[in-house]
Coordinates of C-alpha atoms in Angstrom, one line a residue:
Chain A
X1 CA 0.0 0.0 0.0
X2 CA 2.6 2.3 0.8
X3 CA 4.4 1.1 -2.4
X4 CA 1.6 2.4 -4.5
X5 CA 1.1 5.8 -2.6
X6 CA 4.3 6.8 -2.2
X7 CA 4.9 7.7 -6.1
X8 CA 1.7 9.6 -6.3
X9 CA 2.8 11.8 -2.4
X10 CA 6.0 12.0 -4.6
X11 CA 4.6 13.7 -7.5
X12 CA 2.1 16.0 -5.3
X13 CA 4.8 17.2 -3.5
X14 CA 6.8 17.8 -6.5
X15 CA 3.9 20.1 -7.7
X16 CA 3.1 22.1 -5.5
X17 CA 7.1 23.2 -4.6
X18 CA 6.9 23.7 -8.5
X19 CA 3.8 25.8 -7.4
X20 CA 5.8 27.9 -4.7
X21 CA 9.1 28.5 -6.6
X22 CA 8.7 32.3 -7.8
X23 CA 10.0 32.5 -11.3
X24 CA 12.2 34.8 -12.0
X25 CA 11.9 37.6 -14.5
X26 CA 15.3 38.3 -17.0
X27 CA 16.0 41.7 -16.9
X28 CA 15.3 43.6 -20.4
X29 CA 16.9 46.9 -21.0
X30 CA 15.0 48.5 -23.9
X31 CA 16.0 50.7 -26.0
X32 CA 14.3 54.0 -26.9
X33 CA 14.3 57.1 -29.6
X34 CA 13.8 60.7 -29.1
X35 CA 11.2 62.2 -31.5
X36 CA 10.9 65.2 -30.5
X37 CA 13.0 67.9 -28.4
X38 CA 10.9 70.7 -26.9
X39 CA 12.5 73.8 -25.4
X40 CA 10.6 76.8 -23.9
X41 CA 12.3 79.7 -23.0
X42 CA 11.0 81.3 -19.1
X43 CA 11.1 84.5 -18.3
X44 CA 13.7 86.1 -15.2
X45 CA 11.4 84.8 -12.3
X46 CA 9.7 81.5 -14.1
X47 CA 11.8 78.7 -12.6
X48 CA 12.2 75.3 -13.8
X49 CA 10.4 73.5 -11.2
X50 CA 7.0 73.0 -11.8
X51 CA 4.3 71.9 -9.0
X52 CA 2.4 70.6 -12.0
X53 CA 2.2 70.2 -15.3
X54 CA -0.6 69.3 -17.9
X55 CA -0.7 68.5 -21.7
X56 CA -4.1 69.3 -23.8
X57 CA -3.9 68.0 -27.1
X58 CA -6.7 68.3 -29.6
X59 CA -6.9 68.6 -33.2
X60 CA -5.3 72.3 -32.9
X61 CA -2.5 71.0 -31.7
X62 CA -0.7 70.6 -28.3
X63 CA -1.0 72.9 -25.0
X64 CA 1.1 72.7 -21.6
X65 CA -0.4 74.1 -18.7
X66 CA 2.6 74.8 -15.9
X67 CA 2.3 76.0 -12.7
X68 CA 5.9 76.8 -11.4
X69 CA 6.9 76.8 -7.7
X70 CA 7.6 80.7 -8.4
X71 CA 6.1 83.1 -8.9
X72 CA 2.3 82.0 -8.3
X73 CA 1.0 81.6 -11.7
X74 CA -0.1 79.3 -14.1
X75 CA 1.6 79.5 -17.8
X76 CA -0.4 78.6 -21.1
X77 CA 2.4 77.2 -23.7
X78 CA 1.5 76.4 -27.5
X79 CA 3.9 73.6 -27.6
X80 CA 4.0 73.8 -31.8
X81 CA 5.6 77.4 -31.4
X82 CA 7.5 77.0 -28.0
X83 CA 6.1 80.2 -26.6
X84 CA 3.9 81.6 -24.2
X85 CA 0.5 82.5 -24.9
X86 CA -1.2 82.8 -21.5
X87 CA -0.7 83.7 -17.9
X88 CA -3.2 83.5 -14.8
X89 CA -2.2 85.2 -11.9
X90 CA -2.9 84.4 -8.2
X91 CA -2.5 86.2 -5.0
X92 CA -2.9 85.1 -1.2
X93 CA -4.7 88.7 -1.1
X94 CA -8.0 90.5 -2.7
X95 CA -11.3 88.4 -3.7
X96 CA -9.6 85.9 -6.1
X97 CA -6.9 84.8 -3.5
X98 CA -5.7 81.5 -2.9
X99 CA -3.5 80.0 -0.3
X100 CA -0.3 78.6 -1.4
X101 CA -0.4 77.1 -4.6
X102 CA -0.4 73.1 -4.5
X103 CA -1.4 71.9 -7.8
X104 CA -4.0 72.5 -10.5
X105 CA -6.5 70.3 -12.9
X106 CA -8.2 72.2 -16.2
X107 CA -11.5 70.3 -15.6
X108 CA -13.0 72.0 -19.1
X109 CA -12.8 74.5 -21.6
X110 CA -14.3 77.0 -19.0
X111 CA -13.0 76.0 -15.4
X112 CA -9.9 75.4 -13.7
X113 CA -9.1 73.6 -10.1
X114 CA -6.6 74.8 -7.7
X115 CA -5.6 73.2 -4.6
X116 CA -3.7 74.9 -2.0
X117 CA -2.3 75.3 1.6
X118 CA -4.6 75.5 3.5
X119 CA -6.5 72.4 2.2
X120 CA -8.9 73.6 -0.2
X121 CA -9.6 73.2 -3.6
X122 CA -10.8 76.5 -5.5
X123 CA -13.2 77.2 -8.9
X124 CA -11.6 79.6 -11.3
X125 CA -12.3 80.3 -14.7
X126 CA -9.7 81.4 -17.2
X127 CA -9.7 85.1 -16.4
X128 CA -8.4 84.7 -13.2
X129 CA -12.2 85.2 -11.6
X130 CA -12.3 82.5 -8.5
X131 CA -16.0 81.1 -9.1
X132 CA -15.9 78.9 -5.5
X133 CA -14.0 76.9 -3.6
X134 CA -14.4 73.6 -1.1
X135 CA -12.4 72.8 2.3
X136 CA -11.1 69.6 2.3
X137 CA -12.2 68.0 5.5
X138 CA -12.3 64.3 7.1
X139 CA -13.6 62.8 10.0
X140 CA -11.3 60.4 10.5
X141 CA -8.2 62.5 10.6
X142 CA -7.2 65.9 10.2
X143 CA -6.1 66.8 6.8
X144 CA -2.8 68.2 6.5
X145 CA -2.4 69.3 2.8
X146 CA -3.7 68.1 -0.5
X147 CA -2.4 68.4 -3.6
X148 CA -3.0 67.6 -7.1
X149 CA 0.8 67.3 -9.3
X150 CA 1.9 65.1 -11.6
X151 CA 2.1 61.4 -9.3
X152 CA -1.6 62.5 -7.7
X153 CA -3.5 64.7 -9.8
X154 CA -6.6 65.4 -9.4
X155 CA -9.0 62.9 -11.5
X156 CA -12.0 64.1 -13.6
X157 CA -15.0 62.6 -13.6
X158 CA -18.8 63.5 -15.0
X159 CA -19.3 66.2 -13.0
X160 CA -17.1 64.7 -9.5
X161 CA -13.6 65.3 -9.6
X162 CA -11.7 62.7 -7.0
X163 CA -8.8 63.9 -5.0
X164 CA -5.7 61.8 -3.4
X165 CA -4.3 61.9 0.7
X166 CA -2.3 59.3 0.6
X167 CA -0.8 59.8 4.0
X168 CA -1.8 59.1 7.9
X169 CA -1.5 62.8 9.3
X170 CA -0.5 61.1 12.7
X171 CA 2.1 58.8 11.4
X172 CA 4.2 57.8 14.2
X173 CA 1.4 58.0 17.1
X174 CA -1.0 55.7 15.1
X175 CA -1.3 52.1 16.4
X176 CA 0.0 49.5 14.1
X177 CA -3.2 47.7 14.0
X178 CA -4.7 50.9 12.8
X179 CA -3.3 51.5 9.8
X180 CA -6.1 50.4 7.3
X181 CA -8.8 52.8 9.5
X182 CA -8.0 55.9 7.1
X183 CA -9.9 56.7 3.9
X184 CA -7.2 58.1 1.2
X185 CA -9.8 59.1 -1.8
X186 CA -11.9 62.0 -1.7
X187 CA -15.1 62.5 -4.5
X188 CA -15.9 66.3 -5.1
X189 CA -19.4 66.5 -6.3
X190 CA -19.1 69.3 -8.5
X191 CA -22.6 70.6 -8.4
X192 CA -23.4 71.1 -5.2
X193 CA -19.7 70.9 -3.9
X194 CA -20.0 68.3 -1.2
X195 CA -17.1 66.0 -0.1
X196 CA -16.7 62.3 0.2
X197 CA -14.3 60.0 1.4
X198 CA -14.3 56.7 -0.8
X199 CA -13.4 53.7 0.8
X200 CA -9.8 53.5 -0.2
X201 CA -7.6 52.3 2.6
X202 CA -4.4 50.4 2.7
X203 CA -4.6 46.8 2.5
X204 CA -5.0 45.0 5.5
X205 CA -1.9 44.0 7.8
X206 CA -0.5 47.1 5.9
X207 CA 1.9 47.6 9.1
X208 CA 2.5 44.5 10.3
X209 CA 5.9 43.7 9.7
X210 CA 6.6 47.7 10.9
X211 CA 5.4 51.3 10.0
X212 CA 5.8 52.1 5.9
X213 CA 4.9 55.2 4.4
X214 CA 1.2 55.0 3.1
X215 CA 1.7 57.3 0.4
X216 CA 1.3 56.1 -3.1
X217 CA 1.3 57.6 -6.9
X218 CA -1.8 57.7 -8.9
X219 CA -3.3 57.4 -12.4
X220 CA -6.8 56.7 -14.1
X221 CA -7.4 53.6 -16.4
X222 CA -10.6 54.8 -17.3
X223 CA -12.6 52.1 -15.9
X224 CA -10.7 52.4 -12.6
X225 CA -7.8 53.9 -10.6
X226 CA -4.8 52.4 -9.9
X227 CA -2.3 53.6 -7.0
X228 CA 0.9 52.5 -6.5
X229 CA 2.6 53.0 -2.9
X230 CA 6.1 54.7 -3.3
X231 CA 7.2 51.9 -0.4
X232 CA 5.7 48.5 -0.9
X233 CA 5.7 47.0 -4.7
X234 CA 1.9 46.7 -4.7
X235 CA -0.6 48.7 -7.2
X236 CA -4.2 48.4 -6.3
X237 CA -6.7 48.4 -8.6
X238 CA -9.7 51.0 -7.3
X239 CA -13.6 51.5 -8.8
X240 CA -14.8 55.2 -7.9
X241 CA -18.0 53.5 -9.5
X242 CA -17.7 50.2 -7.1
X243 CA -16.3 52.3 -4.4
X244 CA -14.3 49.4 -3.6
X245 CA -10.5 47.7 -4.0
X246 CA -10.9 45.2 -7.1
X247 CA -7.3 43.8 -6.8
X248 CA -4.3 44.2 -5.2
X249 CA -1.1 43.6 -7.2
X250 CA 2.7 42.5 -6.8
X251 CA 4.6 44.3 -9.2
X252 CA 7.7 42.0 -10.2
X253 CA 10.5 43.0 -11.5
X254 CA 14.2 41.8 -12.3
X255 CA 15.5 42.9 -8.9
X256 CA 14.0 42.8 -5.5
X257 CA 13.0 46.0 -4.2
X258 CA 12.6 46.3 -0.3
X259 CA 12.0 49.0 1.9
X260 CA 12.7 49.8 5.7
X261 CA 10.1 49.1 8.1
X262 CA 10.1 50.9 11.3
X263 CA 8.8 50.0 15.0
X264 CA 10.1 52.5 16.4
X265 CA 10.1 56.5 15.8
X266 CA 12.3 57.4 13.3
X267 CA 13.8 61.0 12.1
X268 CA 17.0 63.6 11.2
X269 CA 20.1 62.5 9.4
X270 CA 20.2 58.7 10.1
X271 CA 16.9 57.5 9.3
X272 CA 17.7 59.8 6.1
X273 CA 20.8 58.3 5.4
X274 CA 19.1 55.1 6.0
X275 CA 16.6 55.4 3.7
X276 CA 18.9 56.7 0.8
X277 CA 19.9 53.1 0.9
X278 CA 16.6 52.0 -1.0
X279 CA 14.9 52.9 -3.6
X280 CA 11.5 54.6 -3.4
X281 CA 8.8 54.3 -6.6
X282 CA 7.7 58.2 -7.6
X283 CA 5.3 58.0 -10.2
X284 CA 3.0 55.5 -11.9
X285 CA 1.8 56.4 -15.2
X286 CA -0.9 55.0 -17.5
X287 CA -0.6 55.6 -21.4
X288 CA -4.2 54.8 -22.9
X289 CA -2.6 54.9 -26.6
X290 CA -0.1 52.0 -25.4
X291 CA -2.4 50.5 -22.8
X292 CA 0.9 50.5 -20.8
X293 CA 2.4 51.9 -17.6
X294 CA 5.2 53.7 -17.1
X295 CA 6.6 53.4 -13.3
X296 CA 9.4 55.5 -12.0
X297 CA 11.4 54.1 -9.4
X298 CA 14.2 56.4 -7.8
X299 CA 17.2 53.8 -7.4
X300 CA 19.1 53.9 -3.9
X301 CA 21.9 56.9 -3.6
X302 CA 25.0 57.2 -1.8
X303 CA 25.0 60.7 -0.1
X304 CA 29.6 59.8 -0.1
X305 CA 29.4 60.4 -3.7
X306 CA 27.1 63.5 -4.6
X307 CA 28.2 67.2 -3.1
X308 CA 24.4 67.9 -2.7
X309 CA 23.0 68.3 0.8
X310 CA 22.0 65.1 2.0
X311 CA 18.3 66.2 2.2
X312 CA 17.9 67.7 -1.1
X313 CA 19.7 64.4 -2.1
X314 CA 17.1 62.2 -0.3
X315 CA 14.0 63.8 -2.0
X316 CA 15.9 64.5 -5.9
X317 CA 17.7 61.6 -6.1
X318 CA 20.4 61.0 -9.0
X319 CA 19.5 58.1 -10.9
X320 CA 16.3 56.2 -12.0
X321 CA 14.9 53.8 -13.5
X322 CA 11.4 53.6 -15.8
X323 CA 9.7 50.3 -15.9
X324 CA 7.4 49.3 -18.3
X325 CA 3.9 46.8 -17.3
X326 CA 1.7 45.8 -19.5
X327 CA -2.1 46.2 -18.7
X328 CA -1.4 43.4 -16.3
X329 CA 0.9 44.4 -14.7
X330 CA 3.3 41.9 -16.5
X331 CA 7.1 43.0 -16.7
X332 CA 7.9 44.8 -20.1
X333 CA 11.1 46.2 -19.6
X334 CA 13.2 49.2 -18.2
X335 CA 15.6 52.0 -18.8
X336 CA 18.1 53.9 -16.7
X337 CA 18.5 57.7 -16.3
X338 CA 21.6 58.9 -14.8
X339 CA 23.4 61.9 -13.2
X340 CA 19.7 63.5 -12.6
X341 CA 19.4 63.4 -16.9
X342 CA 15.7 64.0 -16.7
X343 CA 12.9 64.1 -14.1
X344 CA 10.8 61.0 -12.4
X345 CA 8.6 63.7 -10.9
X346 CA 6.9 65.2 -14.0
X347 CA 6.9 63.0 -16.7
X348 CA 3.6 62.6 -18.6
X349 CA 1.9 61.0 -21.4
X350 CA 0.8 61.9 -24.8
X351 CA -0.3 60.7 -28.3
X352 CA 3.2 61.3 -29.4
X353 CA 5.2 59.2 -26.6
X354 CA 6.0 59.9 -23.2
X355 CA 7.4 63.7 -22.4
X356 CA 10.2 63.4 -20.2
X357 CA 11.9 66.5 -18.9
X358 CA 15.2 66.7 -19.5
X359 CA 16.9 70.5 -18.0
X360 CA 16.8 69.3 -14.2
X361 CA 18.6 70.6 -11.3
X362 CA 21.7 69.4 -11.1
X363 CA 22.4 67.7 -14.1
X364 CA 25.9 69.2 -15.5
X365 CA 24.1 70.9 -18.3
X366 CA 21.2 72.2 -16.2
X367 CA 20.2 75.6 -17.4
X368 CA 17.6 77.8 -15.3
X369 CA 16.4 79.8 -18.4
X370 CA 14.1 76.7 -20.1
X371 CA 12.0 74.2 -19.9
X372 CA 13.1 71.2 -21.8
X373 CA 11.5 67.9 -23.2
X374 CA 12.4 64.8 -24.8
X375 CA 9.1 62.7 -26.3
X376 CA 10.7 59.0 -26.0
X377 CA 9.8 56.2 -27.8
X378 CA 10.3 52.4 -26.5
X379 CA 11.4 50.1 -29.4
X380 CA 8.5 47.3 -29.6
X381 CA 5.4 49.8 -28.8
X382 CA 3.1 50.6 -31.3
X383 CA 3.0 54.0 -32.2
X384 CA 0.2 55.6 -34.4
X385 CA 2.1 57.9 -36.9
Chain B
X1 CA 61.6 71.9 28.1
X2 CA 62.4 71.4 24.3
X3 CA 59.3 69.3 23.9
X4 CA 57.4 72.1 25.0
X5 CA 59.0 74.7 22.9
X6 CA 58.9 72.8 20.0
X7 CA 54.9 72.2 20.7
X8 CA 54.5 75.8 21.4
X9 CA 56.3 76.3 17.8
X10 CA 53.6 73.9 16.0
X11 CA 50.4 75.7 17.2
X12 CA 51.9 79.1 16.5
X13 CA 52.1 77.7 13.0
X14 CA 49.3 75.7 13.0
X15 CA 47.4 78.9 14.0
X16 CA 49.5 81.0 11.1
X17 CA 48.5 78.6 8.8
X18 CA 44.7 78.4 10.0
X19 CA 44.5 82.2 9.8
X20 CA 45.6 82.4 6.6
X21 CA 43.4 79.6 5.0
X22 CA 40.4 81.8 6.3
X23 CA 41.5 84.5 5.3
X24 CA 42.4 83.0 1.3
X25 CA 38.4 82.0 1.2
X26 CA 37.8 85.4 2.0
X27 CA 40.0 86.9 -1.0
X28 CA 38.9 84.0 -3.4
X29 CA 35.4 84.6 -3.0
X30 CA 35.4 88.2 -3.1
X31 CA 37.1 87.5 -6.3
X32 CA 35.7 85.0 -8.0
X33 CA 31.9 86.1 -7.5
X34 CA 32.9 90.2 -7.8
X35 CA 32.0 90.9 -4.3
X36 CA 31.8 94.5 -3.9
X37 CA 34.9 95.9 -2.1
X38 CA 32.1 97.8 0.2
X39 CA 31.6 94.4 1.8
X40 CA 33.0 93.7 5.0
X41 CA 31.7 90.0 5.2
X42 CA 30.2 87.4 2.8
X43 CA 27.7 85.1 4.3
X44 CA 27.9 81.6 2.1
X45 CA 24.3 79.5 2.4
X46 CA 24.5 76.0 1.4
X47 CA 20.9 75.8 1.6
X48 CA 21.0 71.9 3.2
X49 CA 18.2 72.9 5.9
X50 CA 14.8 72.4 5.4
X51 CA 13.1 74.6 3.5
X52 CA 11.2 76.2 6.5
X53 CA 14.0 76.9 8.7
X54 CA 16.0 78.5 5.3
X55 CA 12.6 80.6 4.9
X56 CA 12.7 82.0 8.8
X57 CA 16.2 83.1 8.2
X58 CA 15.8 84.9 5.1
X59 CA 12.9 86.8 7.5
X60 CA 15.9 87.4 9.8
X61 CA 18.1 88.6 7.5
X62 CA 15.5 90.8 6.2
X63 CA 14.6 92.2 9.5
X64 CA 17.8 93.1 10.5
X65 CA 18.2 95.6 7.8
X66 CA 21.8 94.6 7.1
X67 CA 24.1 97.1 4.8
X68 CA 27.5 96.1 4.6
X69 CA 27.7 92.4 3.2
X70 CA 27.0 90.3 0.6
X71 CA 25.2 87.1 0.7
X72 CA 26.6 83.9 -1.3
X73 CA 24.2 81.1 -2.0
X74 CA 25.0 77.8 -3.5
X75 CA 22.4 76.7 -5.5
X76 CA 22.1 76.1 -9.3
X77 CA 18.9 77.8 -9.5
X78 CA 19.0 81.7 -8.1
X79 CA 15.5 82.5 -9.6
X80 CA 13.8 80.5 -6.6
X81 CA 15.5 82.9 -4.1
X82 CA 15.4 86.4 -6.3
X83 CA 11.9 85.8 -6.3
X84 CA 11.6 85.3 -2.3
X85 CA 9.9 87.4 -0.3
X86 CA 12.3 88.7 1.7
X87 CA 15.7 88.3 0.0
X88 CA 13.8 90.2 -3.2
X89 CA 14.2 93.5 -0.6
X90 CA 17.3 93.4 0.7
X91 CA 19.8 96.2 0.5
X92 CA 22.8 93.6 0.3
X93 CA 23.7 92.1 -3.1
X94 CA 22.6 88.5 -3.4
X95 CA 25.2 86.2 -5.3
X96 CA 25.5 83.0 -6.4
X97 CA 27.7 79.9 -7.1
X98 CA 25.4 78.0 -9.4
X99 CA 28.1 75.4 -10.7
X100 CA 28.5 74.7 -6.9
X101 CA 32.5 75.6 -7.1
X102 CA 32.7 76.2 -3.6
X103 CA 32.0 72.6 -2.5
X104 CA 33.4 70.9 -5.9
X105 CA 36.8 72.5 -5.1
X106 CA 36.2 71.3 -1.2
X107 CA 36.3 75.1 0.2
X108 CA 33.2 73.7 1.7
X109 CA 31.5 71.0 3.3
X110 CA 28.9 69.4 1.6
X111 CA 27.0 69.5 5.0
X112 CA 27.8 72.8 6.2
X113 CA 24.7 75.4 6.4
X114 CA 26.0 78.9 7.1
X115 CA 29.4 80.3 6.5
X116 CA 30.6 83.8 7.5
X117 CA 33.5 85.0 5.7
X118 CA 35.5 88.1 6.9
X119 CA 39.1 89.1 6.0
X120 CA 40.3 87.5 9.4
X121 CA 38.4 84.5 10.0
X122 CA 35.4 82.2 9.0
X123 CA 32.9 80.9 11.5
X124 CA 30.4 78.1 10.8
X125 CA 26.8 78.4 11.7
X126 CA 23.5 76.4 11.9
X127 CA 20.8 77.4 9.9
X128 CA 18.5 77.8 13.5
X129 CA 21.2 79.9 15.0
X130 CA 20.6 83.1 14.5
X131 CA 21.5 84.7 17.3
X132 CA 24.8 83.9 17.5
X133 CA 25.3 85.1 13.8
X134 CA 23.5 88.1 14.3
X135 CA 25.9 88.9 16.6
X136 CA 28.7 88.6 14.3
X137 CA 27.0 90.6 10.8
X138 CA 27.2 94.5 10.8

């Protein structure tokens, strides 16, 4: 009896550690073209950083909204011509005035969101005219700041716009156990202006292997958002329409990323110094025209061999790399950008390719007088023209 | 007795040679970045604080209506600082070392915040300090 069993046990057993064994993925470097080189020239205040920036394309051709961290404005660029062809102004004084400037959406032809410090999202049209605004409150914890840049922007809907806090205010004195309590999406009704959490929260046992930062990257599918946490290699798959989590996601790649876990409260120069040991992911992006994402992790950085301070180093890190999924979440590919070459922060998609900014601080050839773009192409994607 | 001379001999020279370090910054800076010759003192920021604490001393700076220095900050972009509040109305010229010499060539730390440069010495402050280097501007 045992005879006859034992070659069957054998074979079970030989399945399911088939089963367990992870299989590894072969790292592919892919190769890419630039299309198209964009340069803009800014005025003597405009600087290079931008809080947020958004491409409008239609059949007139192709627009970038910017809002730079100085002065408080947002620029209108016709990117055909390279120039200027639009300002709005804003002031933390008078009857249009805004707190300070966190981020923008153009919701339509005829209306603007801004979100500012503090927490409030505010109505303008394109004169400059503030129409209304909304306080962003919860009742589950205080809202610090929101935000809506290129890694969270704000999301538009039919007539409900849906907003990102991807953080626990009260990191270090939450309990462990309570790390899945906080809702993370909030739905603007546009209409009547009312605000509601959705039930996003972090998975379950989120903390328990030690405190992680909640806060995760964004981008809309269409039929659902998916959010990517810049600490844990998970993407979860959201319906605003379900108000609920469809999946939850490993993203593998060639390496193994990890991340630090804390128990304990953790801040200055060593935890820094620590964490500069690890990557951190800083943007997911979703390109409908490719049905691909594009997902920018910054690659660990060794403050011994930059002369940049080491916290300027630890949140504009040197090197990254872009990974490519496929709708997925299957493992395309990569690329590496080196010696801060172009900018993980504010990359976004169009028909054309992917517009990757390429004049950052502290590249050798950084220059504070333009904006510059490369559109990149990855060999093996389909491209319309 | 020797010992002790000879010991005596070294910090005398170490001293000379410390002096005279500080006071080679001072000259090199005033030349490389056209100080004016009306400023007694160059105050270098390496702006590695936080933001916040960089934005309560510029207030300081401002508020003390200073007039006879020159402020040196190393950063590749100056437009982020012309355009502050408070440096934008200073009476003090506002230069900068946007190729970020000063710490290439190791005339600085990486990690130091605040530098004061006079033609006799250099002192190193925190960014939260500003009391003691109030105490030493004007």
């Amino acid at each position: 009896m045992i005879k006859k069993i034992s070659p069957l046990f054998f074979f079970i057993c030989f399945g399911l550690a088939c089963n367990d064994k992870e299989v590894s993925i072969v790292e592919i470097i892919l190769p890419f073209e630039v299309v198209e080189k964009i340069q803009i020239d800014l005025d003597s205040v405009t600087t290079t950083k931008n809080i947020r920036t958004h491409l409008i394309e239609s059949d007139s051709g192709r627009i970038l909204v910017t809002m730079p961290m100085n002065p408080m404005v947002m620029n209108f660029y016709n990117l055909e011509t390279g120039k200027k062809f639009k300002s709005i102004n804003f002031s933390n004084d008078g009857l249009n005035r805004v707190g300070s400037l966190d981020g923008f959406e153009v919701y339509n032809s005829d209306t603007i969101l801004i979100t500012s410090y503090p927490p409030m999202i505010s109505i303008f049209d394109f004169e400059g005219n503030k129409l209304n605004q909304v306080k962003i409150e919860a009742e589950d914890q205080y809202i610090q700041a929101i935000m809506s840049n290129n890694t969270i922007p704000i999301i538009r809907g039919n007539g409900k716009i849906w907003g990102a806090y991807p953080f626990i205010t009260r990191f270090w004195e939450t309990p462990m156990k309570d790390a899945s309590n906080f809702n993370h999406i909030y739905e603007i009704d546009l209409k009547n202006l009312s605000v509601n959490w959705l039930g996003l929260n972090l998975p379950d046992g989120f903390w328990a292997k030690g405190k992680i930062s909640p806060r995760f990257s964004w981008t809309n599918r269409g039929d659902s958002l998916i959010t990517l946490f810049d600490e844990d290699p998970r993407v979860q798959v959201f319906s605003v329409r379900g108000n609920r989590i469809l999946d939850i996601i490993d993203l593998k790649t060639p390496e193994e990323i990890d991340f630090i876990r804390y128990f304990d409260k953790s801040t200055g120069y060593d935890a820094v110094r620590k964490e500069l040991d690890k990557g951190v992911f800083r943007s997911i992006q979703y390109d409908r025209y490719r049905k691909i994402y594009y997902v920018f992790y910054d690659m660990p950085a060794n403050p011994e061999l930059y002369s940049i301070p080491i916290y300027e180093l630890y949140v504009s890190r040197p090197n990254f790399k872009l990974f490519l999924f496929d709708q997925d979440f299957k493992y395309i590919g990569e690329s590496v950008f080196k010696d801060y070459a172009a900018d993980p922060y504010r990359a976004f998609v169009g028909k054309k390719g992917l517009y990757v900014p390429v004049n950052r601080e502290y590249n050798e050839n950084y220059n504070e007088d333009f904006l510059m773009y490369d559109i990149i192409r990855f060999e093996g994607l389909n491209y319309e023209d | 007795m020797k010992t002790n001379a000879m010991a005596l001999l070294c910090m005398i020279l170490f001293l000379m040679v410390g002096c005279r370090q500080e006071s080679n910054d001072y000259h090199l800076i005033h030349a490389q970045f056209d100080v004016p010759e009306s400023a007694d003192w160059v105050l270098v920021i390496n702006p590695s604080a936080c933001k916040g604490c960089l934005d309560i001393l510029f207030s300081q700076i401002y508020e003390a209506n200073l007039s006879r220095g020159a402020l040196l900050i190393i950063s590749p972009s100056s437009k982020t600082y012309l355009s502050n509040p408070h440096l934008s109305q200073l009476d003090i010229p506002i230069l900068f070392d946007t190729k970020r010499f000063l710490i290439a060539d190791g005339l600085f730390d990486v990690s130091d915040e605040l530098i004061l440069l006079k033609s006799d010495k250099s002192q190193k402050f925190s960014t939260d300090d500003w009391t003691s280097l109030q105490e030493n501007l004007d």
